[in-house]
PDB file of N, CA and C in Angstrom:
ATOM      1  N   UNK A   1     212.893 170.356 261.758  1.00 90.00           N
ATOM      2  CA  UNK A   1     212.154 169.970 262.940  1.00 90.00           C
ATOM      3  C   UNK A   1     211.525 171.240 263.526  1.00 90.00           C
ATOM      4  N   UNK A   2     210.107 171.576 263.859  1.00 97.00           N
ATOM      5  CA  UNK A   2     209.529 172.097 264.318  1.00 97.00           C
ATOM      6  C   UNK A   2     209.692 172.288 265.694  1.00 97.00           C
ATOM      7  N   UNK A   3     209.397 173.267 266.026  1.00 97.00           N
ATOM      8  CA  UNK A   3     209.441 173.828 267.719  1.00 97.00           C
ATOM      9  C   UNK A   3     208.898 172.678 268.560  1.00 97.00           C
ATOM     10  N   UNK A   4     207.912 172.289 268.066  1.00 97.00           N
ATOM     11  CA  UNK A   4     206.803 171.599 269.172  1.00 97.00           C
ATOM     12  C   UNK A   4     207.348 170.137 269.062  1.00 97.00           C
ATOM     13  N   UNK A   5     207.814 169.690 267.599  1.00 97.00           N
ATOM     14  CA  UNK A   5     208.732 168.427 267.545  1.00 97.00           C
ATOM     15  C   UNK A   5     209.888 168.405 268.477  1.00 97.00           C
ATOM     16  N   UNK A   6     210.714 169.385 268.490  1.00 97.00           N
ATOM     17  CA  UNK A   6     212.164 169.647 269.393  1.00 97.00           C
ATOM     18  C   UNK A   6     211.488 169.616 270.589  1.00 97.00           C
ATOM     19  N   UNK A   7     210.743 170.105 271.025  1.00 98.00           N
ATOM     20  CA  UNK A   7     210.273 170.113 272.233  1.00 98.00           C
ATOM     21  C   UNK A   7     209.744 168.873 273.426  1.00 98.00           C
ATOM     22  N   UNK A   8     208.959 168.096 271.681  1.00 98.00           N
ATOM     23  CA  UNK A   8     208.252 166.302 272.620  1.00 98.00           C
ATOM     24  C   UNK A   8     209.521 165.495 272.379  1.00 98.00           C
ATOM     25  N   UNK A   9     210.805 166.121 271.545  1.00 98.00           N
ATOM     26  CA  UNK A   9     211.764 164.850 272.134  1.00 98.00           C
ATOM     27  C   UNK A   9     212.438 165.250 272.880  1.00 98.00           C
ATOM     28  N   UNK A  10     212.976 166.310 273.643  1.00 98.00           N
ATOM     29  CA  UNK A  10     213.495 166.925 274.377  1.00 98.00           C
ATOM     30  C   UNK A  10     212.407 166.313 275.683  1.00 98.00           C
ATOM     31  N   UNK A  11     211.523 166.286 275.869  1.00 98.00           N
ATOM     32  CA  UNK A  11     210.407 165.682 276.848  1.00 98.00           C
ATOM     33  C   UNK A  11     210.298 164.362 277.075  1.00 98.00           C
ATOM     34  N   UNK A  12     210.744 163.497 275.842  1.00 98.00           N
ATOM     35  CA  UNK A  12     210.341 162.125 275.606  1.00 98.00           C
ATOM     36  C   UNK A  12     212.147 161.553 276.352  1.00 98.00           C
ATOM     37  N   UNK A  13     212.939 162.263 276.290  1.00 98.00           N
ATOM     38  CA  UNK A  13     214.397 162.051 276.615  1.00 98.00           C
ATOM     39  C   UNK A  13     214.355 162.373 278.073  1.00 98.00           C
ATOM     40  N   UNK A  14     213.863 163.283 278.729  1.00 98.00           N
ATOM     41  CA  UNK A  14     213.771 163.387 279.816  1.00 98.00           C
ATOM     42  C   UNK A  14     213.057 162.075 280.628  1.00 98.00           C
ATOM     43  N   UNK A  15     211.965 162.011 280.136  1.00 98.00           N
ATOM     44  CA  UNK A  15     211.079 160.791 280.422  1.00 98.00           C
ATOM     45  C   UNK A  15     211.912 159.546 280.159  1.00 98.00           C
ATOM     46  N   UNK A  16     212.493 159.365 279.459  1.00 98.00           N
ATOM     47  CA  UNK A  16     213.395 158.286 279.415  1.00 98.00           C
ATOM     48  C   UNK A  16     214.279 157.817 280.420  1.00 98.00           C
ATOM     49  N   UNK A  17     215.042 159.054 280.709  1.00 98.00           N
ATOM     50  CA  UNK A  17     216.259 159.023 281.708  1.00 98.00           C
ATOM     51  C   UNK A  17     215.728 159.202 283.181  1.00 98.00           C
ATOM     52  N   UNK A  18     214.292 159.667 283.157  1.00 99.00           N
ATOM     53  CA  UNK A  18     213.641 159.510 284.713  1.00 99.00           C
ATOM     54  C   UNK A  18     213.137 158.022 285.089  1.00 99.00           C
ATOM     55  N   UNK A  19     212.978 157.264 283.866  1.00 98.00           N
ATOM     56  CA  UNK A  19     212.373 155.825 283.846  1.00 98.00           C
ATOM     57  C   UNK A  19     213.416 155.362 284.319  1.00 98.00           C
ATOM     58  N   UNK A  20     214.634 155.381 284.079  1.00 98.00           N
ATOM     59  CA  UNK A  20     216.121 154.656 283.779  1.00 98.00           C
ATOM     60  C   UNK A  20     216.364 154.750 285.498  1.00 98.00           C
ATOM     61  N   UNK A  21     216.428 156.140 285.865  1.00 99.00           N
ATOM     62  CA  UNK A  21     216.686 156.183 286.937  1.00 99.00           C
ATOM     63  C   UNK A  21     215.822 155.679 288.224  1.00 99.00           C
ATOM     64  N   UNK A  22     214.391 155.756 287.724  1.00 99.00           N
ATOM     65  CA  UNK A  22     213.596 155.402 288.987  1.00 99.00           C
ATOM     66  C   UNK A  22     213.851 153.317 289.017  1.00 99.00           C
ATOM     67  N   UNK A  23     214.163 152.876 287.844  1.00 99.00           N
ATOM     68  CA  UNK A  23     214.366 151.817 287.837  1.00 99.00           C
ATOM     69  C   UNK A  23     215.684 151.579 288.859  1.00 99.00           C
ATOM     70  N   UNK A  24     216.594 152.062 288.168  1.00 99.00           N
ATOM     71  CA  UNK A  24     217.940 151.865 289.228  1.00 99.00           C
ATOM     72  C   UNK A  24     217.895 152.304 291.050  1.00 99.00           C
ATOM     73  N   UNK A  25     216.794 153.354 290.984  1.00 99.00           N
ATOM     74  CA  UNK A  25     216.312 153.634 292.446  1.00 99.00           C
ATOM     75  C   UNK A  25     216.027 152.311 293.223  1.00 99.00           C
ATOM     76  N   UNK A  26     215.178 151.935 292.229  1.00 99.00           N
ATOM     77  CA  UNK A  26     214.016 150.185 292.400  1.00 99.00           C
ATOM     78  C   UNK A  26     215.119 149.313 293.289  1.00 99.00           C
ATOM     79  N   UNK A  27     216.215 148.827 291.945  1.00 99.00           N
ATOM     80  CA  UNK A  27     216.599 148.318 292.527  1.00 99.00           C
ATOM     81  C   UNK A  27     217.600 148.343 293.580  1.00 99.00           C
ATOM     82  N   UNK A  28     218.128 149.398 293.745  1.00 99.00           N
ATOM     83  CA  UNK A  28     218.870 149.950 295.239  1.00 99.00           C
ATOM     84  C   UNK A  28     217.870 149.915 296.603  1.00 99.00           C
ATOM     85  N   UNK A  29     217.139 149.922 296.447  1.00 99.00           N
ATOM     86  CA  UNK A  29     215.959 149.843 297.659  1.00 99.00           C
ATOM     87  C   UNK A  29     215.286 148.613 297.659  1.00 99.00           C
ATOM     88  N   UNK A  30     215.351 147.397 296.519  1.00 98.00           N
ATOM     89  CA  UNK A  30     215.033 146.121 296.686  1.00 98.00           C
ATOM     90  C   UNK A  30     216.500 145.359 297.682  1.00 98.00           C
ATOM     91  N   UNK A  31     217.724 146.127 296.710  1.00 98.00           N
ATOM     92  CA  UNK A  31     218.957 145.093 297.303  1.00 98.00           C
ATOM     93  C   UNK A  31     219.336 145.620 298.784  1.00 98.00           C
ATOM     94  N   UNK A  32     219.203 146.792 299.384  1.00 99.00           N
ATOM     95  CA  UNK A  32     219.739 147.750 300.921  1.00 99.00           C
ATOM     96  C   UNK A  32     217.914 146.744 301.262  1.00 99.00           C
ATOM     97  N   UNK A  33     216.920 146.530 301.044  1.00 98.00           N
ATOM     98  CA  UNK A  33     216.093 145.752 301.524  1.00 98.00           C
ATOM     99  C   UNK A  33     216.380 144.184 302.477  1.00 98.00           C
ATOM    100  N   UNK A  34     217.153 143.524 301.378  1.00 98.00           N
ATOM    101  CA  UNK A  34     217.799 142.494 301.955  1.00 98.00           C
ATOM    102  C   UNK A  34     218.641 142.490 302.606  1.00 98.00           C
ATOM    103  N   UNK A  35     219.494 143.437 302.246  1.00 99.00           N
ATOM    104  CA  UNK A  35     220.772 143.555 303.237  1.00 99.00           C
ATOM    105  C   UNK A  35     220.333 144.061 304.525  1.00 99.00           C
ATOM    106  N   UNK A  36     219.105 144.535 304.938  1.00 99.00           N
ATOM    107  CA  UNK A  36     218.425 144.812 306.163  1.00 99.00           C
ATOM    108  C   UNK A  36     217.877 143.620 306.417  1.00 99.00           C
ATOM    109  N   UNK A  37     217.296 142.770 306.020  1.00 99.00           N
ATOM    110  CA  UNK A  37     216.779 141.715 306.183  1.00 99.00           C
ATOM    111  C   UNK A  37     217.801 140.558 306.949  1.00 99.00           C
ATOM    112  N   UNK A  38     218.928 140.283 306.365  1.00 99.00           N
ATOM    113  CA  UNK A  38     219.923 139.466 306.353  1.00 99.00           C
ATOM    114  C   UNK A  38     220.976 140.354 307.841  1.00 99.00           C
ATOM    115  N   UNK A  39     220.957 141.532 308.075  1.00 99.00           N
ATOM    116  CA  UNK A  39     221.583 142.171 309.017  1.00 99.00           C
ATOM    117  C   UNK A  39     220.743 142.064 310.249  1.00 99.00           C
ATOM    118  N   UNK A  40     219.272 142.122 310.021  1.00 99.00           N
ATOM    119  CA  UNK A  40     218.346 141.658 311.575  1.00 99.00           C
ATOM    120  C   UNK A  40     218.193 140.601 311.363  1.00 99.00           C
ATOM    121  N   UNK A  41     218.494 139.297 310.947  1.00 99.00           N
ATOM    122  CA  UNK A  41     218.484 137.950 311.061  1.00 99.00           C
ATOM    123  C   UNK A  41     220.034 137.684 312.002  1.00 99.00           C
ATOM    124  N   UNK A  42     220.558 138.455 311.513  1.00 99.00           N
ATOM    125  CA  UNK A  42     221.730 138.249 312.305  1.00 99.00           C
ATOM    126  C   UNK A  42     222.043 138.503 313.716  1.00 99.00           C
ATOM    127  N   UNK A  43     221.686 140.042 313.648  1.00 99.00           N
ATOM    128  CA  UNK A  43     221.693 140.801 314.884  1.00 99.00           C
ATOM    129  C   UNK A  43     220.851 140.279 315.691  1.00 99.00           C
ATOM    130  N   UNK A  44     219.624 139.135 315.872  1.00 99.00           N
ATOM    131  CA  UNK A  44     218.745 138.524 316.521  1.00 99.00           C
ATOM    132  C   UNK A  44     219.371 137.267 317.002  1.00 99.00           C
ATOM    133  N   UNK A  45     220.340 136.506 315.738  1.00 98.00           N
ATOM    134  CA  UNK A  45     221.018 135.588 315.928  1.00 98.00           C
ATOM    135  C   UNK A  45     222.266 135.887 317.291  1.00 98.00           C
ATOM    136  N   UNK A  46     222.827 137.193 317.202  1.00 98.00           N
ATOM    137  CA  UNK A  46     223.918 137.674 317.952  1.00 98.00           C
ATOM    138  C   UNK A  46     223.296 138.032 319.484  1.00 98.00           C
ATOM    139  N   UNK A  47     222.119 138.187 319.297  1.00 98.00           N
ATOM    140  CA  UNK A  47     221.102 138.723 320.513  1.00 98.00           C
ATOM    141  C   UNK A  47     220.937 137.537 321.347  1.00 98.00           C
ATOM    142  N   UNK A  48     220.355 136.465 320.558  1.00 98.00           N
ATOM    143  CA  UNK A  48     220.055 134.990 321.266  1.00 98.00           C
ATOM    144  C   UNK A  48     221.150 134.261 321.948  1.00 98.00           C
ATOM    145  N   UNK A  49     222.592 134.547 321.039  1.00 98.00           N
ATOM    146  CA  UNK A  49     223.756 133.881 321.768  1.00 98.00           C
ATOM    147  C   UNK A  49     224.407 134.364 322.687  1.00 98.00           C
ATOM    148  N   UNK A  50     224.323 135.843 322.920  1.00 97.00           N
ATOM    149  CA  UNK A  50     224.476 136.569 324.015  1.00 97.00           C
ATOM    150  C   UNK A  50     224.047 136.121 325.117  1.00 97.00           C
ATOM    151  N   UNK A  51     222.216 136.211 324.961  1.00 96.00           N
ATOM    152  CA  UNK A  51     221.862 135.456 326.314  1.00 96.00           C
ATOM    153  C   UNK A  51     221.715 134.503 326.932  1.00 96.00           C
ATOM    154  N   UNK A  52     222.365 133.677 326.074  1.00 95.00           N
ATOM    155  CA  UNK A  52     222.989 132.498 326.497  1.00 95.00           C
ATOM    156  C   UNK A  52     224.444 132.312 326.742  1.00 95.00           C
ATOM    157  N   UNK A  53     225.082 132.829 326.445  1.00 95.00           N
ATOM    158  CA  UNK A  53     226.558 133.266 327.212  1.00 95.00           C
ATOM    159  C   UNK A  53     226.548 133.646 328.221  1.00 95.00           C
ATOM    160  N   UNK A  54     225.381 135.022 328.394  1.00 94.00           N
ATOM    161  CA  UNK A  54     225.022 136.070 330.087  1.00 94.00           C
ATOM    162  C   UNK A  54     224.758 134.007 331.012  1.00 94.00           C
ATOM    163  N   UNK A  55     223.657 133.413 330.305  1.00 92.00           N
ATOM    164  CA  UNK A  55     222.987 132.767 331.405  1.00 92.00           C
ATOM    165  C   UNK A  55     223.719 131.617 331.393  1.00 92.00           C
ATOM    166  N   UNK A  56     224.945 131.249 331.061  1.00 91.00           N
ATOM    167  CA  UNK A  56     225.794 129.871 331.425  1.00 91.00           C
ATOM    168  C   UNK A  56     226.894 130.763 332.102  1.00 91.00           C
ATOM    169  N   UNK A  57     226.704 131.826 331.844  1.00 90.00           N
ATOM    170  CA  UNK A  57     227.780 132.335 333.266  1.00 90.00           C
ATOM    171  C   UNK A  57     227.219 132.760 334.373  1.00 90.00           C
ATOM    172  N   UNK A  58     225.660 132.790 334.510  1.00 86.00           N
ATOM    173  CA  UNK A  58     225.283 132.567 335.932  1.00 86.00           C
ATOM    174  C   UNK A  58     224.887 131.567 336.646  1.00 86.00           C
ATOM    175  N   UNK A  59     224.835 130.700 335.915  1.00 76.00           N
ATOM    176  CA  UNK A  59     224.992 129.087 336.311  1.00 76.00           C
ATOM    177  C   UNK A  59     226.011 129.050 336.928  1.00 76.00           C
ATOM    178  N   UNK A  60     225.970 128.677 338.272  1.00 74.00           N
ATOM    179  CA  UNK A  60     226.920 127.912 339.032  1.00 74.00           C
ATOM    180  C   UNK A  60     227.463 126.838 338.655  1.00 74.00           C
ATOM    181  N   UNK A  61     228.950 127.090 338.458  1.00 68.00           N
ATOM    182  CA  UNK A  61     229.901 125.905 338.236  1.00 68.00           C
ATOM    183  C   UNK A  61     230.263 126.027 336.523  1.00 68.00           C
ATOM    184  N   UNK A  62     229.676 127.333 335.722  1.00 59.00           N
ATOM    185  CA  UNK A  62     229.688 127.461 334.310  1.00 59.00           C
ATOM    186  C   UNK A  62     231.108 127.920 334.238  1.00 59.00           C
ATOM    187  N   UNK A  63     231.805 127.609 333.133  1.00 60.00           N
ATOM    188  CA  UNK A  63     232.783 128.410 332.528  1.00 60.00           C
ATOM    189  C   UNK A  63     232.783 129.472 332.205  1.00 60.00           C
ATOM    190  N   UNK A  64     233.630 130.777 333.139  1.00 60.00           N
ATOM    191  CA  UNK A  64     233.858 132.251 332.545  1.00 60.00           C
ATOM    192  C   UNK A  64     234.389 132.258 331.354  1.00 60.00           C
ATOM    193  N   UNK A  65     234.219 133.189 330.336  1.00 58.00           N
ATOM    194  CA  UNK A  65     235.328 133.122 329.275  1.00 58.00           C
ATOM    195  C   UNK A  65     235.494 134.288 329.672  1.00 58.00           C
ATOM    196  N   UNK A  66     237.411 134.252 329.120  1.00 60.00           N
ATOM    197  CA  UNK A  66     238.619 135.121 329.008  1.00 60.00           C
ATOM    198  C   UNK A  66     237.991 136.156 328.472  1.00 60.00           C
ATOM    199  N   UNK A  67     237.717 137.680 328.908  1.00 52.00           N
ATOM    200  CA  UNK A  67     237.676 138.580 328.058  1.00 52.00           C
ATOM    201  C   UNK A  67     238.877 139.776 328.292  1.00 52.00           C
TER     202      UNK A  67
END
């Protein structure tokens, strides 16, 4: 094997394992995507029931809850 042969697979292996990895990047930043997605669906959900807890306890005659 020639210099310049050792050299484009030594290059072609690199290129390989940067593909491999930017793929696995992909999908770590598709799946922490959803899990942001699914965490502000929630946290909006937790937001809405809040202020409706705040505003049936300023209703006169509402039930305090025990905290």
């Amino acid at each position: 094997m020639t210099e310049t042969e050792r050299r484009l697979t030594q290059l072609e292996m690199a290129l390989a394992h940067a593909e491999a990895e930017a793929q696995t990047l992909s999908e770590v930043v598709r799946d922490q995507g959803s899990r942001l997605d699914l965490l502000a669906r929630q946290t909006a959900a937790l937001a809405r029931r809040l202020a409706e807890l705040e505003e049936s306890a300023a209703v006169p005659g509402a039930v305090e809850a025990d905290v």
